[in-house]
Short mmCIF file of C-alpha atoms and ligand atoms in Angstrom, two decimals:
data_model
loop_
_atom_site.label_atom_id
_atom_site.label_comp_id
_atom_site.label_asym_id
_atom_site.label_seq_id
_atom_site.Cartn_x
_atom_site.Cartn_y
_atom_site.Cartn_z
CA MET A 1 -25.57 43.48 19.34
CA SER A 2 -28.52 41.11 19.70
CA ASP A 3 -31.90 42.40 19.79
CA GLU A 4 -34.91 40.34 21.24
CA SER A 5 -35.95 38.61 18.00
CA THR A 6 -32.45 37.14 17.41
CA MET A 7 -32.30 36.08 21.09
CA LEU A 8 -35.31 33.91 20.44
CA ALA A 9 -33.73 32.08 17.54
CA PRO A 10 -31.16 29.24 18.21
CA PRO A 11 -27.57 29.92 17.08
CA ARG A 12 -27.16 29.91 13.30
CA GLY A 13 -27.13 26.23 12.07
CA MET A 14 -28.62 24.99 15.25
CA ARG A 15 -32.10 23.61 15.66
CA ASP A 16 -35.03 23.53 17.88
CA PHE A 17 -37.41 20.74 17.90
CA TYR A 18 -40.91 21.90 18.62
CA PRO A 19 -43.35 18.87 18.80
CA PRO A 20 -44.18 18.45 15.13
CA GLU A 21 -40.45 18.47 14.23
CA MET A 22 -39.76 16.14 17.29
CA ALA A 23 -42.51 13.92 16.09
CA LEU A 24 -40.64 13.31 12.67
CA ARG A 25 -37.35 12.87 14.46
CA ARG A 26 -38.74 10.17 16.90
CA ARG A 27 -40.23 8.48 13.77
CA LEU A 28 -36.80 8.53 12.17
CA PHE A 29 -35.03 7.28 15.28
CA ASP A 30 -37.49 4.50 15.87
CA VAL A 31 -37.18 3.47 12.18
CA TRP A 32 -33.23 3.53 12.57
CA HIS A 33 -33.32 1.66 15.81
CA ALA A 34 -35.57 -0.92 14.39
CA ALA A 35 -33.65 -1.50 11.20
CA ALA A 36 -30.33 -1.66 13.00
CA ARG A 37 -31.62 -4.29 15.27
CA ARG A 38 -33.28 -6.27 12.65
CA ALA A 39 -30.11 -6.52 10.99
CA GLY A 40 -28.37 -7.69 14.20
CA PHE A 41 -26.31 -4.62 14.91
CA GLU A 42 -25.67 -3.66 18.71
CA GLU A 43 -25.94 -0.13 20.00
CA TYR A 44 -23.14 1.89 21.48
CA ASP A 45 -22.70 5.56 22.34
CA ALA A 46 -20.12 8.05 23.61
CA CYS A 47 -19.75 11.61 24.74
CA VAL A 48 -20.44 14.29 22.26
CA VAL A 49 -17.01 15.96 23.39
CA GLU A 50 -13.92 14.30 21.96
CA SER A 51 -10.17 15.29 22.08
CA LEU A 52 -9.37 17.59 19.29
CA ASP A 53 -6.20 15.74 18.78
CA LEU A 54 -8.10 12.47 17.79
CA LEU A 55 -10.51 14.42 15.29
CA LYS A 56 -7.65 16.44 13.76
CA ARG A 57 -5.60 13.33 12.97
CA LYS A 58 -8.62 11.14 11.97
CA ALA A 59 -11.51 13.16 10.59
CA GLY A 60 -11.55 13.63 6.84
CA GLU A 61 -9.56 16.62 5.89
CA GLU A 62 -12.72 18.81 4.89
CA ILE A 63 -14.14 18.10 8.22
CA VAL A 64 -11.08 19.35 10.24
CA ASP A 65 -11.67 22.83 9.05
CA GLN A 66 -15.27 22.64 10.42
CA ILE A 67 -14.63 21.53 13.95
CA TYR A 68 -16.08 23.38 16.84
CA ALA A 69 -13.11 23.37 19.06
CA PHE A 70 -12.52 24.89 22.65
CA GLN A 71 -10.26 24.69 25.56
CA ASP A 72 -11.50 23.51 28.86
CA LYS A 73 -10.56 25.09 32.24
CA SER A 74 -7.31 22.94 32.28
CA GLU A 75 -6.41 24.10 28.81
CA ARG A 76 -7.27 20.75 27.13
CA TRP A 77 -8.08 21.13 23.67
CA LEU A 78 -11.61 19.51 23.02
CA ALA A 79 -14.19 19.56 20.28
CA LEU A 80 -17.82 18.75 19.60
CA ARG A 81 -17.44 15.64 17.42
CA PRO A 82 -18.03 16.37 13.59
CA GLU A 83 -18.64 12.48 13.01
CA MET A 84 -18.50 9.21 14.92
CA THR A 85 -16.06 7.25 12.95
CA PRO A 86 -12.77 8.37 14.86
CA THR A 87 -14.57 7.95 18.37
CA LEU A 88 -15.50 4.31 17.12
CA ALA A 89 -11.96 3.52 16.12
CA ARG A 90 -10.59 4.76 19.45
CA MET A 91 -13.37 2.70 21.38
CA LEU A 92 -12.65 -0.44 19.40
CA ALA A 93 -8.90 -0.09 19.78
CA ALA A 94 -9.13 0.66 23.55
CA ARG A 95 -10.94 -2.80 24.21
CA GLU A 96 -9.89 -4.91 21.32
CA GLY A 97 -8.48 -7.62 23.55
CA SER A 98 -11.97 -8.27 25.03
CA LEU A 99 -14.11 -7.83 21.90
CA THR A 100 -15.15 -10.50 19.59
CA PHE A 101 -14.49 -9.26 15.99
CA PRO A 102 -16.32 -8.69 13.61
CA VAL A 103 -18.40 -6.35 15.60
CA LYS A 104 -21.46 -4.95 14.11
CA TRP A 105 -22.24 -1.73 15.93
CA TYR A 106 -24.75 1.19 15.53
CA THR A 107 -25.41 4.56 17.14
CA ILE A 108 -27.38 7.72 16.60
CA ALA A 109 -24.92 10.50 17.29
CA GLN A 110 -25.63 14.30 17.39
CA CYS A 111 -22.67 15.84 15.28
CA PHE A 112 -21.64 19.45 14.86
CA ARG A 113 -19.69 20.93 11.70
CA TYR A 114 -19.26 24.57 11.11
CA GLU A 115 -20.31 24.18 7.49
CA ARG A 116 -21.58 26.65 4.90
CA MET A 117 -25.25 26.55 5.19
CA THR A 118 -27.05 25.21 2.28
CA ARG A 119 -30.32 23.12 1.72
CA GLY A 120 -29.75 19.83 3.70
CA ARG A 121 -26.54 21.20 5.51
CA LYS A 122 -26.80 22.53 9.18
CA ARG A 123 -24.16 23.00 11.73
CA GLU A 124 -25.64 20.25 13.82
CA HIS A 125 -27.36 17.08 12.93
CA TYR A 126 -28.08 13.58 14.18
CA GLN A 127 -26.25 10.83 12.39
CA TRP A 128 -27.29 7.08 12.30
CA ASN A 129 -23.97 5.16 12.04
CA LEU A 130 -23.61 1.61 11.20
CA ASP A 131 -20.19 -0.07 11.20
CA ILE A 132 -18.92 -3.69 10.75
CA VAL A 133 -15.41 -3.92 11.73
CA GLY A 134 -12.90 -6.89 11.72
CA THR A 135 -13.55 -8.33 8.26
CA ASP A 136 -12.29 -7.71 4.85
CA ALA A 137 -15.30 -9.38 3.18
CA VAL A 138 -17.56 -6.89 1.09
CA ALA A 139 -20.58 -9.01 2.39
CA ALA A 140 -20.07 -6.39 5.10
CA GLU A 141 -20.55 -3.58 2.79
CA ALA A 142 -23.89 -5.14 1.52
CA GLN A 143 -25.01 -5.62 5.04
CA VAL A 144 -24.61 -2.19 6.17
CA LEU A 145 -26.30 -0.94 2.96
CA GLY A 146 -29.07 -3.43 3.45
CA ALA A 147 -29.83 -2.18 6.78
CA ALA A 148 -29.96 1.45 5.26
CA VAL A 149 -32.21 0.49 2.68
CA ASP A 150 -34.71 -1.30 5.14
CA ALA A 151 -34.76 1.89 6.91
CA MET A 152 -35.62 3.74 3.79
CA ASP A 153 -38.34 1.04 3.04
CA ALA A 154 -39.92 1.59 6.50
CA LEU A 155 -40.06 5.41 5.74
CA GLY A 156 -41.83 4.69 2.31
CA LEU A 157 -38.89 5.50 0.27
CA ASP A 158 -37.80 2.96 -2.56
CA ALA A 159 -36.06 2.68 -5.92
CA ARG A 160 -38.51 5.27 -7.35
CA HIS A 161 -37.15 7.94 -4.88
CA TYR A 162 -33.30 7.20 -4.62
CA ALA A 163 -30.35 5.40 -5.81
CA VAL A 164 -27.04 4.32 -4.30
CA ARG A 165 -23.92 5.45 -6.32
CA PHE A 166 -20.93 3.38 -5.60
CA SER A 167 -17.13 3.35 -6.54
CA SER A 168 -14.16 1.71 -5.13
CA ARG A 169 -11.11 3.66 -4.05
CA ALA A 170 -8.85 0.67 -4.56
CA LEU A 171 -10.30 0.29 -8.17
CA LEU A 172 -9.67 4.07 -8.76
CA GLY A 173 -6.08 3.52 -7.26
CA ASP A 174 -5.44 0.71 -9.72
CA LEU A 175 -6.71 3.02 -12.59
CA LEU A 176 -4.43 5.89 -11.54
CA ALA A 177 -1.51 3.54 -11.24
CA SER A 178 -2.31 2.47 -14.85
CA LEU A 179 -1.49 6.23 -15.74
CA GLY A 180 1.59 6.04 -13.92
CA ILE A 181 0.60 7.74 -10.58
CA ALA A 182 2.52 6.48 -7.71
CA PRO A 183 0.54 4.89 -4.82
CA ALA A 184 1.77 7.78 -2.54
CA HIS A 185 -0.14 10.22 -4.44
CA HIS A 186 -3.44 8.47 -4.58
CA ALA A 187 -4.90 9.54 -1.41
CA PRO A 188 -4.41 13.28 -1.97
CA ALA A 189 -5.41 12.71 -5.44
CA PHE A 190 -8.92 11.20 -4.16
CA LEU A 191 -9.50 14.27 -1.99
CA ALA A 192 -8.61 16.74 -4.95
CA LEU A 193 -11.01 14.61 -7.18
CA ASP A 194 -13.79 14.54 -4.71
CA LYS A 195 -13.91 18.31 -5.18
CA ARG A 196 -15.07 18.21 -8.72
CA GLY A 197 -18.16 20.10 -9.17
CA LYS A 198 -17.53 22.02 -5.99
CA ILE A 199 -14.46 23.79 -7.22
CA ASP A 200 -13.44 24.41 -10.92
CA ASP A 201 -11.21 21.98 -12.74
CA ALA A 202 -8.38 24.62 -12.99
CA ALA A 203 -8.26 24.52 -9.32
CA ILE A 204 -8.33 20.81 -9.09
CA GLU A 205 -5.38 20.82 -11.67
CA ARG A 206 -3.47 22.99 -9.30
CA LEU A 207 -4.03 20.65 -6.34
CA LEU A 208 -2.98 17.51 -8.22
CA ALA A 209 0.18 19.65 -9.48
CA ALA A 210 1.13 19.81 -5.91
CA GLU A 211 1.08 16.05 -6.03
CA GLY A 212 3.45 15.99 -9.14
CA VAL A 213 0.60 15.02 -11.55
CA ASP A 214 1.16 16.97 -14.60
CA ARG A 215 -1.63 18.90 -16.70
CA ASP A 216 -1.95 15.99 -19.27
CA CYS A 217 -2.00 13.31 -16.64
CA THR A 218 -4.77 15.25 -15.00
CA ARG A 219 -6.96 15.44 -18.21
CA ARG A 220 -6.56 11.62 -18.31
CA ILE A 221 -7.82 11.20 -14.80
CA PHE A 222 -10.85 13.38 -15.54
CA ASP A 223 -11.29 11.20 -18.50
CA LEU A 224 -11.29 8.07 -16.26
CA LEU A 225 -13.94 9.45 -14.10
CA SER A 226 -16.22 9.55 -16.90
CA LEU A 227 -16.01 5.92 -17.68
CA ASP A 228 -19.62 5.02 -17.22
CA SER A 229 -19.48 1.36 -16.44
CA LEU A 230 -17.62 -1.26 -14.37
CA ASP A 231 -16.93 -3.10 -17.89
CA ALA A 232 -15.42 0.17 -19.32
CA ALA A 233 -13.17 0.64 -16.26
CA ALA A 234 -12.27 -3.13 -16.19
CA ALA A 235 -11.09 -2.83 -19.81
CA ARG A 236 -8.30 -0.57 -18.43
CA LEU A 237 -7.13 -3.25 -15.81
CA SER A 238 -5.85 -6.59 -15.94
CA ALA A 239 -8.72 -9.03 -15.54
CA ASP A 240 -7.24 -10.58 -12.25
CA ALA A 241 -6.95 -7.07 -10.51
CA PRO A 242 -8.21 -7.68 -6.84
CA SER A 243 -10.06 -4.30 -6.76
CA LEU A 244 -12.07 -5.47 -9.70
CA ALA A 245 -12.88 -8.66 -8.03
CA GLY A 246 -14.00 -7.03 -4.89
CA VAL A 247 -16.39 -4.71 -6.85
CA ARG A 248 -17.86 -7.88 -8.79
CA ARG A 249 -18.32 -9.80 -5.57
CA PHE A 250 -19.89 -6.81 -3.96
CA LEU A 251 -22.54 -6.61 -6.69
CA GLU A 252 -23.12 -10.39 -6.16
CA VAL A 253 -23.77 -10.10 -2.55
CA ALA A 254 -25.74 -7.14 -2.78
CA ALA A 255 -28.05 -8.66 -5.26
CA ALA A 256 -28.57 -11.55 -2.92
CA GLN A 257 -29.18 -9.07 -0.08
CA GLY A 258 -32.03 -7.58 -2.40
CA ILE A 259 -30.41 -4.31 -2.90
CA GLY A 260 -29.09 -4.73 -6.48
CA GLU A 261 -31.59 -2.55 -8.17
CA LEU A 262 -30.64 0.37 -6.28
CA LEU A 263 -26.79 0.54 -6.95
CA ARG A 264 -25.29 2.46 -9.74
CA PHE A 265 -21.49 2.16 -10.52
CA ASP A 266 -20.17 5.67 -10.60
CA LEU A 267 -16.30 6.40 -10.54
CA SER A 268 -17.01 10.06 -9.63
CA VAL A 269 -18.11 9.02 -6.11
CA ILE A 270 -14.92 9.28 -4.10
CA ARG A 271 -15.97 10.85 -0.79
CA GLY A 272 -14.51 13.59 1.15
CA LEU A 273 -13.00 11.67 4.14
CA SER A 274 -9.45 10.61 3.89
CA TYR A 275 -9.74 7.22 5.76
CA TYR A 276 -11.69 5.35 3.00
CA THR A 277 -9.72 2.78 1.14
CA GLY A 278 -12.10 0.45 -0.53
CA ILE A 279 -15.74 0.63 -1.61
CA VAL A 280 -17.30 3.96 -1.17
CA PHE A 281 -20.97 4.72 -1.79
CA GLU A 282 -23.77 7.61 -1.41
CA ALA A 283 -27.51 7.60 -1.66
CA PHE A 284 -29.10 10.48 -3.73
CA ASP A 285 -32.59 11.29 -4.41
CA THR A 286 -33.53 10.57 -8.02
CA ALA A 287 -34.87 14.03 -8.65
CA GLY A 288 -31.29 15.27 -8.08
CA LYS A 289 -32.32 18.17 -5.79
CA LEU A 290 -30.77 17.16 -2.40
CA ARG A 291 -27.41 16.45 -0.96
CA ALA A 292 -26.47 13.04 -0.17
CA ILE A 293 -28.92 11.10 1.94
CA PHE A 294 -26.48 8.72 3.26
CA GLY A 295 -22.74 7.74 2.62
CA GLY A 296 -20.02 5.46 3.61
CA GLY A 297 -17.36 2.98 2.65
CA ARG A 298 -14.49 0.84 3.87
CA TYR A 299 -11.56 1.86 5.81
CA ASP A 300 -8.73 -0.54 6.14
CA ARG A 301 -6.28 1.66 8.21
CA LEU A 302 -8.25 3.49 10.67
CA LEU A 303 -7.95 1.27 13.84
CA ALA A 304 -4.37 0.80 13.27
CA ASP A 305 -3.89 4.55 12.87
CA VAL A 306 -5.27 5.01 16.38
CA GLY A 307 -2.98 2.51 17.95
CA GLY A 308 -5.14 -0.71 17.33
CA LYS A 309 -4.29 -3.90 15.36
CA PRO A 310 -4.86 -3.40 11.76
CA ARG A 311 -8.61 -4.54 11.32
CA SER A 312 -10.64 -3.44 8.19
CA GLY A 313 -14.03 -1.90 8.69
CA VAL A 314 -16.93 -0.61 6.76
CA GLY A 315 -19.79 1.73 7.77
CA LEU A 316 -22.08 4.43 6.83
CA GLY A 317 -23.59 7.83 8.17
CA PHE A 318 -27.14 8.50 7.51
CA GLY A 319 -28.21 12.19 8.78
CA ASP A 320 -31.58 13.15 9.63
CA VAL A 321 -31.78 16.42 7.80
CA VAL A 322 -31.75 15.40 4.03
CA VAL A 323 -34.05 12.51 4.60
CA ALA A 324 -36.50 14.74 6.25
CA GLU A 325 -36.42 17.23 3.27
CA LEU A 326 -37.09 14.31 0.72
CA LEU A 327 -39.96 13.18 3.12
CA THR A 328 -41.22 16.69 3.28
CA ASP A 329 -40.97 17.01 -0.66
CA LEU A 330 -42.64 13.76 -1.34
CA ALA A 331 -45.31 14.56 1.34
CA LEU A 332 -44.38 11.45 3.29
CA ALA A 333 -43.29 13.29 6.41
CA GLY A 334 -46.58 12.53 8.19
CA GLN A 335 -48.52 14.38 10.72
CA ALA A 336 -47.33 15.09 14.27
CA ALA A 337 -48.47 12.16 16.58
CA GLY A 338 -50.18 14.17 19.27
CA GLY A 339 -49.60 13.86 22.99
CA ALA A 340 -52.61 11.63 24.06
CA ASP A 341 -55.26 9.27 23.22
CA ILE A 342 -57.61 10.67 25.52
CA GLU A 343 -58.07 14.19 26.80
CA VAL A 344 -59.82 14.45 30.43
CA GLY A 345 -61.30 17.79 31.50
CA PHE A 346 -63.58 18.93 34.19
CA MET A 347 -65.95 21.76 34.94
CA GLU A 348 -65.45 22.59 38.85
CA PRO A 349 -63.02 21.84 41.42
CA ALA A 350 -65.35 19.11 42.76
CA GLN A 351 -64.94 17.01 39.60
CA GLU A 352 -60.97 17.14 39.73
CA LEU A 353 -60.53 14.01 41.76
CA PRO A 354 -62.75 11.88 39.50
CA ALA A 355 -60.98 13.18 36.52
CA ILE A 356 -57.56 12.46 37.97
CA ARG A 357 -58.84 8.71 38.96
CA ALA A 358 -60.20 8.07 35.64
CA GLY A 359 -56.88 9.28 34.07
CA ALA A 360 -54.69 7.09 36.31
CA ALA A 361 -57.14 3.86 35.64
CA TRP A 362 -56.88 4.34 31.74
CA ARG A 363 -53.05 4.77 32.07
CA ARG A 364 -52.92 1.52 33.83
CA GLU A 365 -54.76 0.08 30.76
CA GLY A 366 -51.69 1.31 28.67
CA LYS A 367 -53.62 4.35 27.02
CA ARG A 368 -52.06 7.75 26.71
CA VAL A 369 -54.11 10.18 28.87
CA SER A 370 -53.84 13.95 29.46
CA VAL A 371 -55.70 15.34 32.34
CA ALA A 372 -56.53 19.18 32.66
CA CYS A 373 -54.78 21.00 35.53
CA GLN A 374 -57.61 23.26 36.36
CA PRO A 375 -61.34 23.54 35.77
CA GLU A 376 -62.60 24.85 32.46
CA LYS A 377 -65.73 25.72 30.56
CA ALA A 378 -66.95 22.81 28.17
CA LYS A 379 -66.58 25.26 25.05
CA VAL A 380 -62.89 26.03 26.12
CA PHE A 381 -62.10 22.44 26.72
CA PHE A 382 -63.47 21.10 23.44
CA GLY A 383 -61.95 24.01 21.48
CA ARG A 384 -58.48 23.13 23.02
CA VAL A 385 -58.61 19.28 22.59
CA SER A 386 -60.13 19.40 19.04
CA LYS A 387 -56.63 20.48 18.01
CA SER A 388 -54.52 18.00 20.22
CA GLY A 389 -54.58 14.92 17.76
CA ALA A 390 -56.41 12.94 20.55
CA ALA A 391 -58.93 10.39 19.49
CA GLU A 392 -61.34 10.81 22.46
CA ALA A 393 -62.15 13.32 25.01
CA VAL A 394 -64.05 13.25 28.41
CA TYR A 395 -65.44 16.29 30.08
CA ILE A 396 -66.75 15.76 33.57
CA GLY A 397 -69.43 18.19 35.05
CA PRO A 398 -71.42 17.76 38.39
CA ASP A 399 -74.33 16.10 36.50
CA ASP A 400 -71.98 13.29 35.42
CA VAL A 401 -70.63 12.68 38.96
CA ALA A 402 -74.22 12.60 40.18
CA ALA A 403 -75.39 10.10 37.51
CA GLY A 404 -72.23 8.06 37.95
CA LEU A 405 -71.45 8.19 34.16
CA LEU A 406 -68.58 9.39 31.95
CA ARG A 407 -69.42 10.57 28.47
CA VAL A 408 -66.43 9.44 26.23
CA LYS A 409 -66.68 11.47 22.91
CA ASN A 410 -65.05 10.40 19.88
CA LEU A 411 -63.44 13.57 18.38
CA ALA A 412 -63.55 12.55 14.73
CA THR A 413 -67.02 11.06 14.51
CA ARG A 414 -68.57 13.25 17.36
CA GLU A 415 -70.25 9.73 18.67
CA GLN A 416 -70.52 9.63 22.36
CA ARG A 417 -70.82 6.42 24.66
CA ASP A 418 -71.33 6.31 28.41
CA ILE A 419 -69.37 4.35 30.73
CA PRO A 420 -70.09 3.75 34.62
CA LEU A 421 -67.62 6.36 36.58
CA ARG A 422 -67.24 3.23 39.02
CA SER A 423 -65.38 1.41 36.35
CA VAL A 424 -62.59 3.88 36.35
CA SER A 425 -62.61 4.92 40.05
CA ASP A 426 -61.83 1.90 41.92
P1 HAM B 1 -20.37 12.01 5.90
O1 HAM B 1 -20.60 11.75 4.35
O2 HAM B 1 -19.52 13.08 6.13
O3 HAM B 1 -19.81 10.58 6.39
O4 HAM B 1 -21.78 12.06 6.46
C1 HAM B 1 -22.71 11.22 6.41
C2 HAM B 1 -24.16 11.81 6.32
O5 HAM B 1 -24.44 12.65 7.47
C3 HAM B 1 -24.33 12.68 5.02
O6 HAM B 1 -24.76 11.84 4.05
C4 HAM B 1 -25.67 13.47 5.68
O7 HAM B 1 -26.71 12.68 5.44
C5 HAM B 1 -25.20 13.73 7.13
N1 HAM B 1 -24.51 15.06 7.26
C6 HAM B 1 -23.16 15.16 7.26
N2 HAM B 1 -22.87 16.55 7.43
C7 HAM B 1 -24.13 17.25 7.72
C8 HAM B 1 -24.58 18.54 7.90
N3 HAM B 1 -23.72 19.48 8.20
N4 HAM B 1 -25.76 18.73 8.08
C9 HAM B 1 -26.81 17.82 7.92
N5 HAM B 1 -26.42 16.38 7.65
C10 HAM B 1 -25.23 16.30 7.38
C11 HAM B 1 -19.39 10.44 7.64
O8 HAM B 1 -19.45 11.34 8.66
C12 HAM B 1 -18.86 9.16 7.90
N6 HAM B 1 -18.32 9.09 9.42
C13 HAM B 1 -19.81 8.08 7.76
C14 HAM B 1 -19.17 6.73 8.24
C15 HAM B 1 -19.41 5.73 9.15
N7 HAM B 1 -18.15 6.15 7.43
C16 HAM B 1 -18.10 4.86 7.88
N8 HAM B 1 -18.90 4.84 9.08
#
């Protein structure tokens, strides 16, 4: 049974955005849009409701258990999207004949996942997605990462605050093959290994045993994950392994892109989504307190899996929750922007029309102006507007109209300047 206080809260895991939270969200969205455009990505969007079947087939295994699903009145199974990637694959496959590949697309999508609530995890979040589809070149990995790093820069976050850990599922696959594990078992092995740290090693052993990997082999896989450099991993493979060349080339192009210093090779980065096949990466705060800020990777088969031509893509998802936590922790979240540059008030009904005219004139000049809706005492007006975040305030009384002057007060310095009423009333 819900009492009145629970009725006032949003459903568990969902968020209300009051103006201060909305100001931060707006800043983040502006930064995301600007960084995507600077890097030449085009914006797209889709409906938040997707067919359950597509999501079940294409979302990562972990996510499938978290889908908010429902039946419509015609008994179609639908769902609130938990991520954007299956929808992107569907949209590209549907128009592949008329699109010019590679495409570089971005969106800011609200996503819903019924997750266990922890710090940085909600049941609804906004996720900036950047994807380049239709090229195998790892320059694309560097480009999506470059745009995300550009956005982090614009938010005041740099190598002091976070690093990007990366690996390659292709490379890990080659390492698994070197232990005698057949390729058919690699994908389930990745998902089992991704759970390391979240469930105990004995449970992972059981998951791998179901894939025919014996205990001894599991131990050797765990040893692989602790190889702490690319050279150490390379020593286990033949020098001309394509997966190794891919990672080396990625490091080269990333360095040229100016993001090399943020990258850390880490074989334990696997990611929970089953569609990744190549380089995978995740950004973490250096203090190690938060979950991943953003993550992504290459997917070779996703488009073919939804009925399109086999085209490889790479992309990332960057949520609004973790980065907001990080900005708040570092005191970089900033202040709410405030609603107006100028607040206008008046004493009596007789001054309302001059107030409205002045507001309209300033808006034509491009200023943000908030005009009072009713007369109020000077004390009430100045008390109210001093908390509004506006830079200036004008209070109009009968004497001002009679003198033909408006007193514009700077709310920070308390200085006043007079301007002729005529200048804003024509
Ligand atoms: P993901 O790692 O599941 O990847 O999510 C990407 C980012 O979304 C996370 O790093 C985090 O910032 C945010 N995020 C995810 N779940 C939540 C949650 N419950 N609450 C708050 N934030 C969350 C994907 O979704 C892939 N589809 C990304 C991608 C795009 N890969 C290729 N293209």
